[in-house]
Coordinates of N, CA and C in Angstrom, one line a residue:
M1 N -15.6 -28.4 -36.7 CA -15.1 -28.1 -38.2 C -13.5 -27.9 -37.9
R2 N -12.7 -28.4 -38.8 CA -11.4 -28.2 -38.6 C -10.9 -26.8 -38.9
R3 N -9.7 -26.4 -38.2 CA -9.3 -25.1 -38.7 C -7.9 -25.1 -39.0
A4 N -7.7 -24.3 -40.2 CA -6.3 -24.1 -40.6 C -5.9 -22.6 -40.5
A5 N -4.6 -22.5 -40.2 CA -4.0 -21.1 -40.2 C -3.0 -20.9 -41.3
I6 N -3.0 -20.0 -42.0 CA -2.1 -19.8 -43.0 C -1.1 -18.6 -42.7
L7 N 0.0 -18.8 -42.6 CA 1.1 -17.9 -42.3 C 1.8 -17.4 -43.5
G8 N 1.6 -16.4 -44.2 CA 2.0 -15.9 -45.2 C 1.0 -16.1 -46.5
L9 N 0.5 -15.0 -47.2 CA -0.5 -15.1 -48.1 C -0.1 -14.6 -49.5
G10 N 1.2 -15.0 -49.8 CA 1.8 -14.7 -51.2 C 1.2 -15.9 -52.0
G11 N 1.7 -16.3 -53.1 CA 1.3 -17.2 -54.0 C 0.9 -18.6 -53.4
R12 N 2.0 -19.0 -52.6 CA 1.9 -20.5 -51.8 C 0.9 -20.5 -50.9
G13 N 0.8 -19.5 -50.2 CA -0.1 -19.3 -49.2 C -1.6 -19.2 -49.8
Q14 N -1.7 -18.3 -50.8 CA -3.1 -18.3 -51.3 C -3.5 -19.7 -51.9
F15 N -2.5 -20.5 -52.4 CA -3.0 -22.0 -52.9 C -3.3 -22.8 -51.7
W16 N -2.5 -22.8 -50.6 CA -3.0 -23.7 -49.4 C -4.3 -23.0 -48.8
L17 N -4.5 -21.7 -48.7 CA -5.7 -21.0 -48.2 C -6.9 -21.7 -49.0
K18 N -6.9 -21.6 -50.2 CA -7.9 -21.9 -51.1 C -8.2 -23.4 -51.1
T19 N -7.2 -24.3 -51.0 CA -7.3 -25.6 -50.9 C -8.0 -26.0 -49.5
A20 N -7.7 -25.4 -48.4 CA -8.3 -25.6 -47.2 C -9.7 -25.4 -47.0
L21 N -10.0 -24.0 -47.9 CA -11.5 -23.7 -47.9 C -12.3 -24.6 -48.7
R22 N -11.7 -25.0 -49.8 CA -12.6 -26.0 -50.7 C -12.6 -27.5 -50.0
S23 N -11.9 -27.7 -49.0 CA -11.9 -29.0 -48.3 C -13.1 -28.7 -47.1
G24 N -13.5 -27.5 -47.0 CA -14.5 -27.3 -45.8 C -14.0 -26.9 -44.5
W25 N -12.7 -26.5 -44.5 CA -12.1 -26.2 -43.3 C -12.4 -24.6 -42.8
Q26 N -12.4 -24.1 -41.7 CA -12.4 -22.9 -41.2 C -11.0 -22.3 -41.3
V27 N -10.9 -21.2 -42.0 CA -9.5 -20.7 -42.4 C -9.3 -19.3 -41.8
S28 N -8.0 -19.1 -41.0 CA -7.7 -17.7 -41.0 C -6.2 -17.7 -41.5
G29 N -5.9 -16.5 -41.9 CA -4.6 -16.0 -42.4 C -3.9 -14.9 -41.9
F30 N -2.6 -14.7 -42.1 CA -1.8 -13.7 -41.7 C -0.6 -13.4 -42.8
D31 N -0.4 -12.2 -42.9 CA 0.6 -11.8 -43.7 C 0.8 -10.2 -43.2
P32 N 2.1 -9.8 -43.0 CA 2.3 -8.5 -42.5 C 2.2 -7.5 -43.7
D33 N 2.1 -8.0 -45.0 CA 1.7 -7.2 -46.1 C 0.3 -7.1 -46.4
P34 N -0.3 -5.9 -46.1 CA -1.6 -5.7 -46.5 C -2.2 -5.9 -47.8
A35 N -1.2 -5.9 -48.8 CA -1.6 -6.0 -50.0 C -1.5 -7.5 -50.5
A36 N -1.1 -8.3 -49.7 CA -1.1 -9.9 -49.9 C -2.5 -10.5 -49.6
M37 N -3.2 -10.8 -50.6 CA -4.5 -11.4 -50.6 C -5.5 -10.8 -49.7
P38 N -5.8 -9.4 -50.0 CA -6.9 -8.7 -49.2 C -8.0 -9.6 -48.7
A39 N -8.4 -9.5 -47.6 CA -9.6 -10.3 -46.9 C -10.9 -10.1 -47.6
N40 N -11.1 -8.8 -48.1 CA -12.5 -8.7 -48.7 C -12.6 -9.4 -49.9
R41 N -11.6 -10.1 -50.4 CA -11.7 -10.8 -51.8 C -12.4 -12.3 -51.5
H42 N -12.3 -12.7 -50.2 CA -12.7 -14.1 -49.9 C -13.4 -14.0 -48.5
S43 N -14.6 -13.8 -48.6 CA -15.5 -13.7 -47.4 C -15.4 -14.9 -46.4
E44 N -15.0 -16.1 -47.0 CA -15.0 -17.4 -46.4 C -14.0 -17.6 -45.4
W45 N -12.9 -16.6 -45.4 CA -12.0 -16.7 -44.4 C -11.7 -15.5 -43.6
Q46 N -10.9 -15.6 -42.6 CA -10.6 -14.3 -41.7 C -9.2 -13.9 -41.9
R47 N -8.9 -12.9 -42.2 CA -7.7 -12.2 -42.1 C -7.3 -11.6 -40.6
E48 N -6.2 -12.2 -40.2 CA -5.8 -11.6 -38.7 C -4.8 -10.7 -39.0
N49 N -4.7 -9.9 -37.7 CA -3.6 -8.9 -37.8 C -2.2 -9.5 -37.1
T50 N -2.4 -10.6 -36.4 CA -1.2 -11.1 -35.9 C -1.0 -12.4 -35.9
I51 N 0.1 -13.1 -35.7 CA 0.3 -14.7 -35.8 C -0.4 -15.2 -34.7
S52 N -0.4 -14.7 -33.4 CA -1.1 -15.2 -32.3 C -2.7 -15.4 -32.7
G53 N -3.1 -14.3 -33.2 CA -4.6 -14.5 -33.6 C -5.0 -15.4 -34.7
T54 N -4.1 -15.6 -35.5 CA -4.2 -16.4 -36.7 C -4.1 -18.0 -36.2
V55 N -3.2 -18.3 -35.1 CA -3.0 -19.8 -35.0 C -3.7 -20.1 -33.5
K56 N -4.4 -19.3 -32.9 CA -4.8 -19.6 -31.6 C -5.7 -20.6 -31.5
D57 N -6.5 -21.0 -32.5 CA -7.5 -22.3 -32.4 C -7.0 -23.4 -33.5
A58 N -6.1 -23.2 -34.2 CA -5.7 -24.0 -35.2 C -5.5 -25.4 -35.0
D59 N -5.9 -26.3 -36.0 CA -5.6 -27.7 -35.9 C -4.4 -27.8 -36.7
W60 N -4.2 -27.1 -37.7 CA -3.2 -27.4 -38.9 C -2.5 -25.8 -39.2
I61 N -1.4 -25.7 -39.2 CA -0.7 -24.3 -39.6 C 0.1 -24.7 -40.9
M62 N -0.3 -23.8 -41.9 CA 0.6 -23.8 -43.1 C 1.4 -22.7 -43.1
C63 N 2.9 -22.9 -42.9 CA 3.8 -21.7 -43.1 C 4.3 -21.6 -44.3
C64 N 4.2 -20.4 -45.2 CA 4.4 -20.4 -46.4 C 5.2 -18.9 -46.4
L65 N 6.5 -18.8 -45.9 CA 7.2 -17.8 -45.8 C 8.1 -17.6 -46.8
P66 N 8.7 -16.3 -47.0 CA 10.0 -16.2 -47.9 C 11.0 -17.2 -47.4
E67 N 11.8 -17.6 -48.4 CA 12.9 -18.5 -48.2 C 14.2 -18.0 -47.5
R68 N 13.7 -17.5 -46.3 CA 14.8 -17.0 -45.3 C 14.7 -17.8 -44.0
L69 N 15.7 -18.7 -43.8 CA 15.6 -19.8 -42.8 C 15.5 -19.1 -41.2
E70 N 16.2 -18.0 -40.9 CA 15.9 -17.3 -39.7 C 14.5 -16.7 -39.5
L71 N 14.0 -16.1 -40.6 CA 12.6 -15.5 -40.3 C 11.6 -16.8 -40.1
M72 N 11.8 -18.0 -40.9 CA 10.9 -19.0 -40.8 C 11.1 -19.6 -39.4
Q73 N 12.2 -19.6 -38.8 CA 12.5 -20.2 -37.5 C 11.8 -19.2 -36.4
K74 N 11.8 -18.0 -36.6 CA 11.2 -17.2 -35.7 C 9.7 -17.2 -35.6
V75 N 9.1 -17.2 -36.9 CA 7.7 -17.3 -37.0 C 7.1 -18.6 -36.5
I76 N 8.1 -19.8 -36.6 CA 7.4 -21.3 -36.3 C 7.6 -21.2 -34.7
Q77 N 8.6 -20.6 -34.0 CA 8.7 -20.4 -32.7 C 7.4 -19.6 -32.0
R78 N 7.2 -18.6 -32.6 CA 6.1 -17.7 -32.2 C 4.7 -18.6 -32.5
A79 N 4.6 -19.3 -33.7 CA 3.3 -19.8 -33.8 C 3.3 -21.1 -32.7
Q80 N 4.1 -21.9 -32.5 CA 4.0 -22.9 -31.6 C 3.8 -22.4 -30.2
A81 N 4.2 -21.2 -29.9 CA 4.1 -20.7 -28.6 C 2.7 -20.4 -28.3
E82 N 1.9 -19.9 -29.4 CA 0.6 -19.4 -29.4 C -0.5 -20.5 -29.7
A83 N -0.1 -21.5 -30.5 CA -1.0 -22.5 -31.0 C -1.3 -23.5 -30.1
P84 N -2.4 -24.2 -30.3 CA -2.8 -25.4 -29.3 C -1.6 -26.4 -29.3
E85 N -1.4 -27.0 -28.2 CA -0.1 -28.1 -28.4 C -0.2 -29.0 -29.3
A86 N -1.4 -29.5 -29.6 CA -1.7 -30.7 -30.5 C -1.5 -30.3 -32.0
C87 N -1.5 -29.0 -32.3 CA -1.3 -28.5 -33.7 C -0.2 -29.0 -34.3
I88 N -0.3 -29.3 -35.6 CA 0.7 -29.6 -36.6 C 1.2 -28.5 -37.3
I89 N 2.5 -28.1 -37.5 CA 2.9 -27.1 -38.5 C 3.4 -27.7 -39.6
A90 N 3.0 -27.4 -40.7 CA 3.4 -27.8 -42.0 C 4.2 -26.6 -42.6
V91 N 5.3 -27.0 -43.2 CA 6.1 -25.8 -43.7 C 6.3 -25.9 -45.2
D92 N 6.0 -25.1 -45.9 CA 6.2 -25.2 -47.6 C 7.6 -24.5 -47.7
T93 N 8.6 -25.0 -48.0 CA 9.8 -24.4 -48.1 C 10.8 -25.4 -48.8
R94 N 11.8 -25.0 -49.3 CA 13.0 -25.7 -49.9 C 14.1 -26.1 -49.0
F95 N 14.0 -25.5 -47.7 CA 14.9 -26.0 -46.9 C 14.7 -27.3 -46.2
D96 N 15.9 -28.1 -45.8 CA 15.7 -29.3 -45.2 C 14.8 -29.1 -44.1
V97 N 13.8 -30.2 -44.0 CA 13.1 -30.2 -42.7 C 13.8 -30.2 -41.5
E98 N 15.0 -30.9 -41.4 CA 15.7 -30.8 -40.1 C 16.2 -29.3 -39.7
D99 N 16.6 -28.6 -40.6 CA 16.8 -27.4 -40.4 C 15.8 -26.4 -39.8
V100 N 14.6 -26.7 -40.4 CA 13.5 -26.0 -39.8 C 13.0 -26.4 -38.6
Q101 N 13.1 -27.7 -38.4 CA 12.7 -28.4 -37.2 C 13.7 -27.9 -35.9
S102 N 15.0 -27.6 -36.3 CA 16.0 -27.4 -35.2 C 15.5 -26.2 -34.2
C103 N 14.7 -25.3 -34.7 CA 14.3 -24.1 -33.9 C 13.0 -24.5 -33.1
A104 N 12.3 -25.5 -33.3 CA 10.9 -25.5 -32.9 C 10.9 -25.9 -31.5
M105 N 9.8 -25.6 -30.7 CA 9.6 -25.9 -29.3 C 9.2 -27.4 -29.2
R106 N 8.2 -27.9 -30.3 CA 7.7 -29.1 -30.3 C 8.3 -29.7 -31.8
R107 N 9.5 -30.2 -32.0 CA 10.0 -30.4 -33.1 C 9.1 -31.7 -33.8
G108 N 8.7 -32.4 -33.2 CA 8.0 -33.5 -33.6 C 6.8 -33.2 -34.3
Q109 N 6.3 -32.1 -33.9 CA 4.9 -31.6 -34.6 C 5.1 -30.7 -35.8
L110 N 6.5 -30.8 -36.4 CA 6.6 -29.9 -37.6 C 7.0 -30.9 -38.8
V111 N 6.3 -30.5 -39.9 CA 6.6 -31.4 -41.1 C 6.8 -30.5 -42.2
Q112 N 7.4 -30.9 -43.4 CA 7.6 -30.3 -44.5 C 6.5 -30.9 -45.6
V113 N 5.8 -29.8 -46.1 CA 5.1 -30.1 -47.3 C 5.2 -29.2 -48.4
T114 N 5.4 -29.8 -49.5 CA 5.6 -29.1 -50.6 C 4.5 -29.6 -51.7
H115 N 4.4 -28.5 -52.8 CA 3.3 -28.9 -53.6 C 4.0 -28.2 -55.2
D116 N 3.7 -29.2 -56.1 CA 4.0 -28.6 -57.5 C 3.0 -29.3 -58.4
A117 N 2.8 -28.6 -59.4 CA 1.8 -29.0 -60.5 C 2.1 -30.5 -61.1
E118 N 3.3 -30.7 -61.3 CA 3.8 -32.1 -61.8 C 3.7 -33.1 -60.8
N119 N 4.1 -33.0 -59.6 CA 4.3 -34.1 -58.6 C 3.2 -34.2 -57.6
G120 N 2.3 -33.2 -57.5 CA 1.4 -33.3 -56.3 C 1.9 -32.9 -55.0
F121 N 1.7 -33.4 -54.0 CA 2.2 -32.9 -52.7 C 3.1 -33.9 -52.3
A122 N 4.2 -33.4 -51.6 CA 5.2 -34.3 -51.0 C 5.2 -34.0 -49.5
L123 N 5.4 -35.0 -48.6 CA 5.4 -34.8 -47.3 C 6.8 -35.3 -46.8
S124 N 7.5 -34.6 -46.1 CA 8.8 -35.0 -45.6 C 8.7 -35.1 -44.1
V125 N 9.2 -36.1 -43.5 CA 8.9 -36.2 -42.0 C 10.5 -36.8 -41.5
T126 N 10.9 -36.7 -40.3 CA 12.0 -37.3 -39.8 C 11.9 -38.1 -38.6
A127 N 13.0 -38.6 -38.1 CA 12.8 -39.5 -36.8 C 12.0 -38.8 -35.8
L128 N 12.1 -37.5 -35.7 CA 11.5 -36.7 -34.6 C 9.8 -36.8 -34.6
N129 N 9.4 -37.0 -35.8 CA 7.9 -37.1 -36.0 C 7.3 -38.4 -35.3
E130 N 6.5 -38.4 -34.4 CA 5.8 -39.5 -34.0 C 4.7 -40.0 -35.2
P131 N 4.6 -41.4 -35.0 CA 3.8 -42.2 -36.1 C 2.3 -41.3 -36.1
A132 N 1.8 -41.0 -34.9 CA 0.5 -40.2 -35.0 C 0.6 -38.9 -35.7
I133 N 1.6 -38.1 -35.6 CA 1.7 -36.9 -36.4 C 2.0 -37.4 -38.0
K134 N 2.7 -38.2 -38.2 CA 2.9 -38.7 -39.7 C 1.5 -39.0 -40.2
E135 N 0.6 -39.9 -39.4 CA -0.7 -40.3 -40.0 C -1.5 -39.0 -40.2
E136 N -1.4 -38.2 -39.2 CA -2.6 -37.0 -39.3 C -2.0 -36.1 -40.5
A137 N -0.9 -35.9 -40.7 CA -0.3 -35.1 -41.9 C -0.7 -35.8 -43.2
T138 N -0.4 -37.1 -43.1 CA -0.8 -37.8 -44.5 C -2.2 -37.8 -44.7
A139 N -3.0 -37.9 -43.7 CA -4.5 -37.8 -43.9 C -4.9 -36.6 -44.3
T140 N -4.5 -35.4 -43.8 CA -4.7 -34.1 -44.2 C -4.3 -33.9 -45.7
L141 N -3.2 -34.2 -46.0 CA -2.7 -34.2 -47.5 C -3.7 -34.9 -48.5
A142 N -4.0 -36.2 -47.9 CA -5.0 -36.8 -48.7 C -6.3 -36.3 -49.1
E143 N -6.8 -35.5 -47.9 CA -8.0 -34.9 -48.1 C -7.8 -33.7 -49.0
F144 N -7.0 -32.8 -48.8 CA -6.5 -31.7 -49.8 C -6.3 -32.2 -51.1
A145 N -5.6 -33.4 -51.3 CA -5.2 -33.9 -52.7 C -6.4 -34.1 -53.4
A146 N -7.3 -34.9 -52.5 CA -8.6 -35.3 -53.2 C -9.5 -34.2 -53.8
I147 N -9.5 -33.1 -53.1 CA -10.3 -31.9 -53.6 C -9.8 -31.3 -54.8
I148 N -8.4 -31.4 -55.1 CA -7.8 -30.6 -56.2 C -7.4 -31.7 -57.2
G149 N -7.6 -33.0 -56.9 CA -7.3 -34.1 -58.0 C -5.9 -34.3 -58.3
I150 N -5.2 -34.4 -57.2 CA -3.9 -34.9 -57.3 C -3.5 -36.0 -56.1
E151 N -2.4 -36.5 -56.4 CA -1.9 -37.6 -55.3 C -0.7 -37.2 -54.5
P152 N -1.2 -37.3 -53.1 CA 0.1 -37.1 -52.4 C 1.1 -38.0 -52.3
T153 N 2.4 -37.6 -52.0 CA 3.4 -38.6 -51.8 C 4.2 -38.5 -50.5
H154 N 4.7 -39.6 -49.9 CA 5.4 -39.6 -48.7 C 7.0 -39.5 -49.1
R155 N 7.6 -38.5 -48.4 CA 9.2 -38.6 -48.6 C 9.8 -38.3 -47.4
P156 N 10.3 -39.5 -46.9 CA 11.3 -39.5 -45.6 C 12.4 -38.5 -45.9
A157 N 12.8 -37.8 -45.1 CA 14.0 -36.7 -45.2 C 15.2 -37.9 -45.2
E158 N 16.3 -37.6 -46.0 CA 17.5 -38.4 -46.2 C 18.3 -38.5 -44.8
Q159 N 18.4 -37.6 -44.1 CA 19.0 -37.6 -42.7 C 18.2 -38.3 -41.6
A160 N 16.8 -38.2 -41.8 CA 16.1 -39.1 -40.8 C 16.4 -40.5 -41.0
D161 N 16.5 -41.0 -42.5 CA 16.7 -42.3 -42.5 C 18.0 -42.8 -42.1
A162 N 19.0 -42.0 -42.2 CA 20.2 -42.4 -41.7 C 20.3 -42.2 -40.0
S163 N 19.6 -41.5 -39.4 CA 19.6 -41.5 -38.0 C 18.7 -42.5 -37.6
E164 N 17.6 -43.0 -38.4 CA 16.8 -44.3 -37.7 C 17.7 -45.3 -37.9
Q165 N 18.6 -45.4 -39.1 CA 19.3 -46.8 -39.1 C 20.4 -46.7 -38.1
S166 N 20.9 -45.6 -37.7 CA 22.0 -45.7 -36.8 C 21.5 -45.9 -35.2
A167 N 20.3 -45.5 -35.0 CA 19.8 -45.7 -33.6 C 19.4 -47.2 -33.3

């Protein structure tokens, strides 16, 4: 069974947690605010007390934090330090994917995923992402999209396109 770790259990985190559960994944979640989606509401998932405990066995980490770049970067660094090396981190944020990747220990394993009711899912990748990571992220989003009845879209980052052309 595949394992998802959700970091941040506010509105976006709850969406991703429920989507992963509906897809049949084993899910753990973390939020420092105990009022954010109390664990007793959904017995199908495990609420952890630490980032480390949440990501330790994850195949996919969904990072749904407040829109503060420095916080996001610190959490990503911690998550990558504790997660399995092959784990993909998907970040649901308005920041450019390159800004978020800049802090990562394994930059190529970090992608940006966004969701909105009108357009479905969008995946942003850069030249740093290996083809296997792009394929895995696309397959995971397609799985999630099928569950909730929307279409995933692939959106390469503008700066990635420019760097690929200049390489």
